[in-house]
Coordinates of C-alpha atoms in Angstrom, one line a residue:
M525 CA 127.5 229.9 146.3
H526 CA 128.7 229.2 149.8
A527 CA 129.9 225.7 150.5
L528 CA 127.6 223.6 152.7
S529 CA 128.1 223.9 156.4
H530 CA 130.4 221.3 158.1
P531 CA 131.3 220.9 161.7
D532 CA 135.0 221.3 160.9
R533 CA 134.6 224.1 158.5
P534 CA 134.6 227.7 159.8
A535 CA 131.5 229.8 159.0
L536 CA 131.8 232.0 155.9
T537 CA 129.4 234.6 157.2
D538 CA 129.8 236.8 160.3
R539 CA 126.1 236.9 161.3
T540 CA 126.8 239.7 163.8
A541 CA 128.3 241.9 161.2
L542 CA 125.6 241.0 158.7
A543 CA 122.9 242.1 161.2
R544 CA 124.8 245.3 162.0
N545 CA 125.1 246.1 158.3
R546 CA 121.4 245.5 157.7
D547 CA 120.3 247.6 160.7
R548 CA 122.5 250.5 159.6
A549 CA 121.0 250.4 156.2
N550 CA 117.4 250.3 157.5
R551 CA 118.0 253.2 159.9
A552 CA 119.5 255.3 157.1
G553 CA 116.8 254.6 154.6
M554 CA 117.7 251.5 152.6
A555 CA 118.8 251.6 149.0
D556 CA 116.3 249.2 147.6
F557 CA 116.4 249.2 143.8
L558 CA 117.5 245.6 143.6
H559 CA 114.8 244.5 146.1
R560 CA 112.2 246.4 144.1
I561 CA 113.3 244.5 140.9
A562 CA 113.2 241.3 142.9
V563 CA 109.7 242.0 144.3
D564 CA 108.3 242.8 140.9
E565 CA 109.8 239.6 139.4
V566 CA 108.6 237.4 142.2
K567 CA 105.1 238.9 141.9
D568 CA 105.1 238.1 138.2
R569 CA 106.1 234.5 138.9
V570 CA 103.5 234.1 141.5
G571 CA 100.9 235.7 139.3
E572 CA 101.6 233.2 136.5
V573 CA 100.5 230.4 138.7
N574 CA 96.8 229.7 138.4
R575 CA 96.3 229.4 142.1
T576 CA 95.4 231.5 145.2
F577 CA 98.1 231.2 147.8
R578 CA 96.6 231.6 151.3
D579 CA 99.3 230.4 153.6
M580 CA 102.7 231.9 152.8
A581 CA 106.0 232.9 154.4
I582 CA 108.9 235.0 153.3
V583 CA 112.4 234.3 154.6
T584 CA 114.4 237.5 154.4
G585 CA 116.8 239.8 156.2
H586 CA 114.8 242.9 155.1
P587 CA 111.4 242.4 156.7
Q588 CA 109.9 245.8 156.2
L589 CA 110.3 246.0 152.5
W590 CA 109.0 242.5 151.8
Q591 CA 106.2 242.8 154.3
Q592 CA 105.0 245.8 152.4
A593 CA 105.1 243.9 149.1
F594 CA 103.3 240.8 150.6
P595 CA 101.3 242.0 153.6
Q596 CA 99.5 238.6 154.0
A597 CA 102.8 236.7 154.4
A598 CA 104.5 235.7 157.6
I599 CA 108.1 237.2 157.7
I600 CA 110.8 234.7 158.8
A601 CA 114.3 235.8 159.7
D602 CA 117.0 234.2 157.6
T603 CA 118.8 232.5 160.6
P604 CA 120.5 229.2 160.1
A605 CA 117.6 227.4 161.7
L606 CA 114.5 229.0 160.2
D607 CA 111.5 229.6 162.5
L608 CA 109.0 228.3 160.0
P609 CA 105.6 226.8 160.9
P610 CA 105.3 223.0 161.2
P611 CA 105.8 220.8 158.2
G612 CA 103.0 220.9 155.6
S613 CA 101.7 224.2 156.8
L614 CA 102.3 226.5 153.8
D615 CA 101.5 226.6 150.1
L616 CA 104.1 229.3 149.2
V617 CA 107.5 230.1 150.7
I618 CA 109.7 232.9 149.2
H619 CA 113.4 233.1 150.2
A620 CA 114.0 236.8 149.5
M621 CA 117.5 238.2 148.9
A622 CA 119.2 236.3 151.7
L623 CA 120.3 232.9 150.3
H624 CA 123.7 234.3 149.2
W625 CA 124.6 234.9 152.9
A626 CA 123.7 231.3 154.0
D627 CA 126.5 229.1 155.0
D628 CA 124.2 226.1 154.1
P629 CA 122.0 227.1 151.2
V630 CA 120.8 223.6 150.6
G631 CA 119.8 223.4 154.3
Q632 CA 117.8 226.6 153.9
I633 CA 115.9 225.3 150.9
I634 CA 115.3 221.9 152.7
Q635 CA 113.8 223.7 155.7
C636 CA 111.5 225.8 153.3
A637 CA 110.5 222.6 151.4
R638 CA 109.5 220.8 154.6
A639 CA 107.1 223.7 155.5
L640 CA 105.3 223.2 152.2
R641 CA 102.2 221.2 151.6
P642 CA 102.3 218.7 148.6
D643 CA 102.4 220.8 145.4
G644 CA 103.4 223.9 147.4
L645 CA 105.6 226.5 145.7
F646 CA 109.1 227.6 146.6
I647 CA 110.7 230.7 145.1
A648 CA 114.1 232.1 145.9
V649 CA 115.8 235.2 144.6
C650 CA 119.4 236.2 145.4
P651 CA 122.4 237.7 143.6
G652 CA 124.2 235.6 141.1
N653 CA 127.9 235.1 140.3
Q654 CA 128.4 238.1 137.9
T655 CA 127.2 240.5 140.5
L656 CA 129.9 243.1 141.2
S657 CA 132.3 241.3 138.9
E658 CA 133.9 244.6 137.8
A659 CA 134.5 245.6 141.4
R660 CA 135.9 242.2 142.3
Q661 CA 138.4 242.4 139.4
A662 CA 139.5 245.9 140.1
L663 CA 139.9 245.4 143.9
A664 CA 141.8 242.1 143.5
E665 CA 144.2 243.5 141.0
A666 CA 144.8 246.7 143.0
E667 CA 145.4 244.8 146.2
A668 CA 147.8 242.3 144.6
E669 CA 149.7 245.2 143.0
V670 CA 149.9 247.5 146.0
A671 CA 149.8 245.2 149.0
G672 CA 151.2 242.0 147.4
G673 CA 148.2 239.8 148.5
L674 CA 144.4 239.4 148.5
S675 CA 141.8 239.6 151.2
P676 CA 138.1 238.6 150.9
R677 CA 136.0 241.6 149.9
I678 CA 133.1 240.5 147.8
L679 CA 130.9 237.5 148.7
P680 CA 131.3 234.5 146.4
M681 CA 128.0 233.9 144.6
G682 CA 126.9 230.9 142.5
E683 CA 126.3 230.4 138.8
V684 CA 122.7 230.0 137.8
R685 CA 123.0 226.3 136.8
D686 CA 124.8 225.4 140.1
M687 CA 122.1 227.2 142.1
G688 CA 119.3 225.5 140.1
A689 CA 120.8 222.1 141.1
L690 CA 120.3 223.0 144.8
L691 CA 116.5 222.6 144.2
A692 CA 116.7 219.0 143.3
R693 CA 119.2 218.3 146.1
A694 CA 116.6 219.7 148.5
G695 CA 114.0 217.3 147.1
L696 CA 111.9 219.8 145.2
A697 CA 110.2 218.8 141.9
L698 CA 110.1 220.6 138.5
P699 CA 113.1 222.8 139.3
V700 CA 113.6 226.0 137.3
A701 CA 116.4 228.5 137.5
D702 CA 116.6 231.7 135.5
L703 CA 118.5 235.0 135.6
V704 CA 117.7 238.7 135.4
S705 CA 120.8 240.9 134.8
Q706 CA 120.9 244.6 135.6
R707 CA 123.5 247.3 134.9
A708 CA 123.8 250.3 137.1
S709 CA 125.9 253.5 136.7
Y710 CA 127.9 255.1 139.5
R711 CA 130.2 258.1 139.7
D712 CA 133.1 256.0 140.9
L713 CA 134.1 253.1 143.1
I714 CA 133.5 255.0 146.4
H715 CA 130.0 255.9 145.2
L716 CA 129.3 252.2 144.5
G717 CA 130.6 251.3 148.0
H718 CA 128.3 253.8 149.6
D719 CA 125.3 252.3 147.8
L720 CA 126.3 248.7 148.8
R721 CA 126.4 249.8 152.4
A722 CA 123.0 251.5 152.0
M723 CA 121.7 248.1 150.7
G724 CA 122.9 246.4 153.8
E725 CA 125.3 244.4 151.6
G726 CA 128.6 245.5 153.0
N727 CA 131.4 242.9 153.6
A728 CA 130.2 240.6 156.3
M729 CA 132.4 237.6 155.5
A730 CA 134.0 236.0 158.6
S731 CA 137.5 236.1 156.9
R732 CA 137.3 239.7 155.9
L733 CA 140.1 242.2 156.6
R734 CA 139.5 243.6 160.1
R735 CA 141.3 246.9 159.5
P736 CA 140.6 249.8 157.1
T737 CA 141.8 249.2 153.6
R738 CA 144.9 251.2 152.7
R739 CA 144.1 254.4 150.8
E740 CA 146.6 253.4 148.1
V741 CA 144.7 250.2 147.4
L742 CA 141.3 252.0 147.0
G743 CA 142.8 254.7 144.9
R744 CA 144.5 252.1 142.5
A745 CA 141.3 250.1 142.4
A746 CA 139.2 253.1 141.5
A747 CA 141.6 253.9 138.7
I748 CA 141.5 250.4 137.3
Y749 CA 137.7 250.3 137.6
A750 CA 137.3 253.6 135.7
Q751 CA 139.7 252.6 133.0
R752 CA 138.3 249.1 132.3
F753 CA 134.6 249.4 133.1
P754 CA 133.3 252.8 132.0
D755 CA 129.6 253.4 131.6
R756 CA 128.9 253.1 127.9
D757 CA 126.5 256.1 128.0
D758 CA 128.7 258.3 130.1
P759 CA 132.4 257.3 130.1
S760 CA 133.1 259.6 133.0
R761 CA 131.1 257.1 135.2
I762 CA 131.5 253.4 135.9
R763 CA 129.1 250.5 135.3
A764 CA 128.3 247.8 137.8
T765 CA 126.6 244.4 137.1
F766 CA 123.9 243.0 139.4
D767 CA 122.6 239.5 138.5
L768 CA 119.5 238.3 140.2
V769 CA 119.0 234.5 140.1
F770 CA 115.4 233.1 140.6
L771 CA 114.9 229.5 141.7
T772 CA 111.5 227.9 141.5
G773 CA 110.5 224.4 142.7
W774 CA 107.5 222.5 143.9
A775 CA 106.9 220.2 146.9
P776 CA 106.5 216.7 145.4
S777 CA 102.9 215.6 144.8
D778 CA 101.3 212.6 143.1
N779 CA 99.3 214.8 140.7
Q780 CA 102.3 216.7 139.3
Q781 CA 103.7 216.1 135.8
K782 CA 106.5 213.6 135.8
P783 CA 109.5 213.4 133.5
L784 CA 109.5 210.4 131.2
R785 CA 111.6 207.4 132.2
P786 CA 114.9 207.1 130.3
G787 CA 114.3 204.9 127.3
S788 CA 110.5 205.4 127.2
A789 CA 110.4 207.7 124.2
K790 CA 108.4 206.4 121.3
M791 CA 110.9 207.6 118.7
P792 CA 114.7 207.8 118.7
L793 CA 116.0 211.4 118.9
A794 CA 117.8 211.0 115.5
D795 CA 114.5 210.1 113.8
A796 CA 112.7 213.0 115.5
L797 CA 115.3 215.5 114.3
K798 CA 115.2 214.0 110.8
Q799 CA 111.4 214.5 110.7
I800 CA 111.9 218.2 111.7
R801 CA 114.5 218.8 109.0
D802 CA 112.3 217.1 106.3
S803 CA 109.3 219.2 107.2
E804 CA 111.3 222.5 106.9

């Protein structure tokens, strides 16, 4: 996950390039298979809560798709300063497929948490650290071999446990982080690149290479990819991993369940485990 923003630290995301990538994808007919998975999973999580959410907002860079999925929600652009309603106005905030582009992910979650009423629900979904791991390895090895160096090509993304810790840092209670992993099949590396652009997920890192990648690098990367990561069902194709991390937390409230104080257990852990073994 991106490091937190700092006045002396350069931005990791080029917001102008990110907006351009998203606009291009929307105009061309966005490739939305990851978003459709994310939408279904978020709906399942909301449906498991025995509550009717009346005041909700969705923070996203893909407003049309998420507005269709949640027509009653206010759509908020994922700018660094979120245009959310006043504190305590909402009972549900969804941060949808945009947290990975935030220079300050904790700040994004804090802003969402402030907009929640006590016991309001926050859900975030974004790609996790194994996303595009195959492409990352193939491109890095090819560029080092052909060009003698590396340039930023695929956004760094966080591990599920690290991302789950962001919820507590943002002051949310009962934090939960879980992962849904998807495998996709592509003809080759170029086909994968076209699909990423169609998702609006092209390289928008501020430190990216500002000139076209050498053809020799792409050709070598495609060969490495095909050799090391063939699709198991069709070895003439390649596989690509997409992890989706889901974060769930609640605005603190007096009527929520509370974890026990350290040392307040009625029975030592060793005794509890012994009772379980004796009963088997």
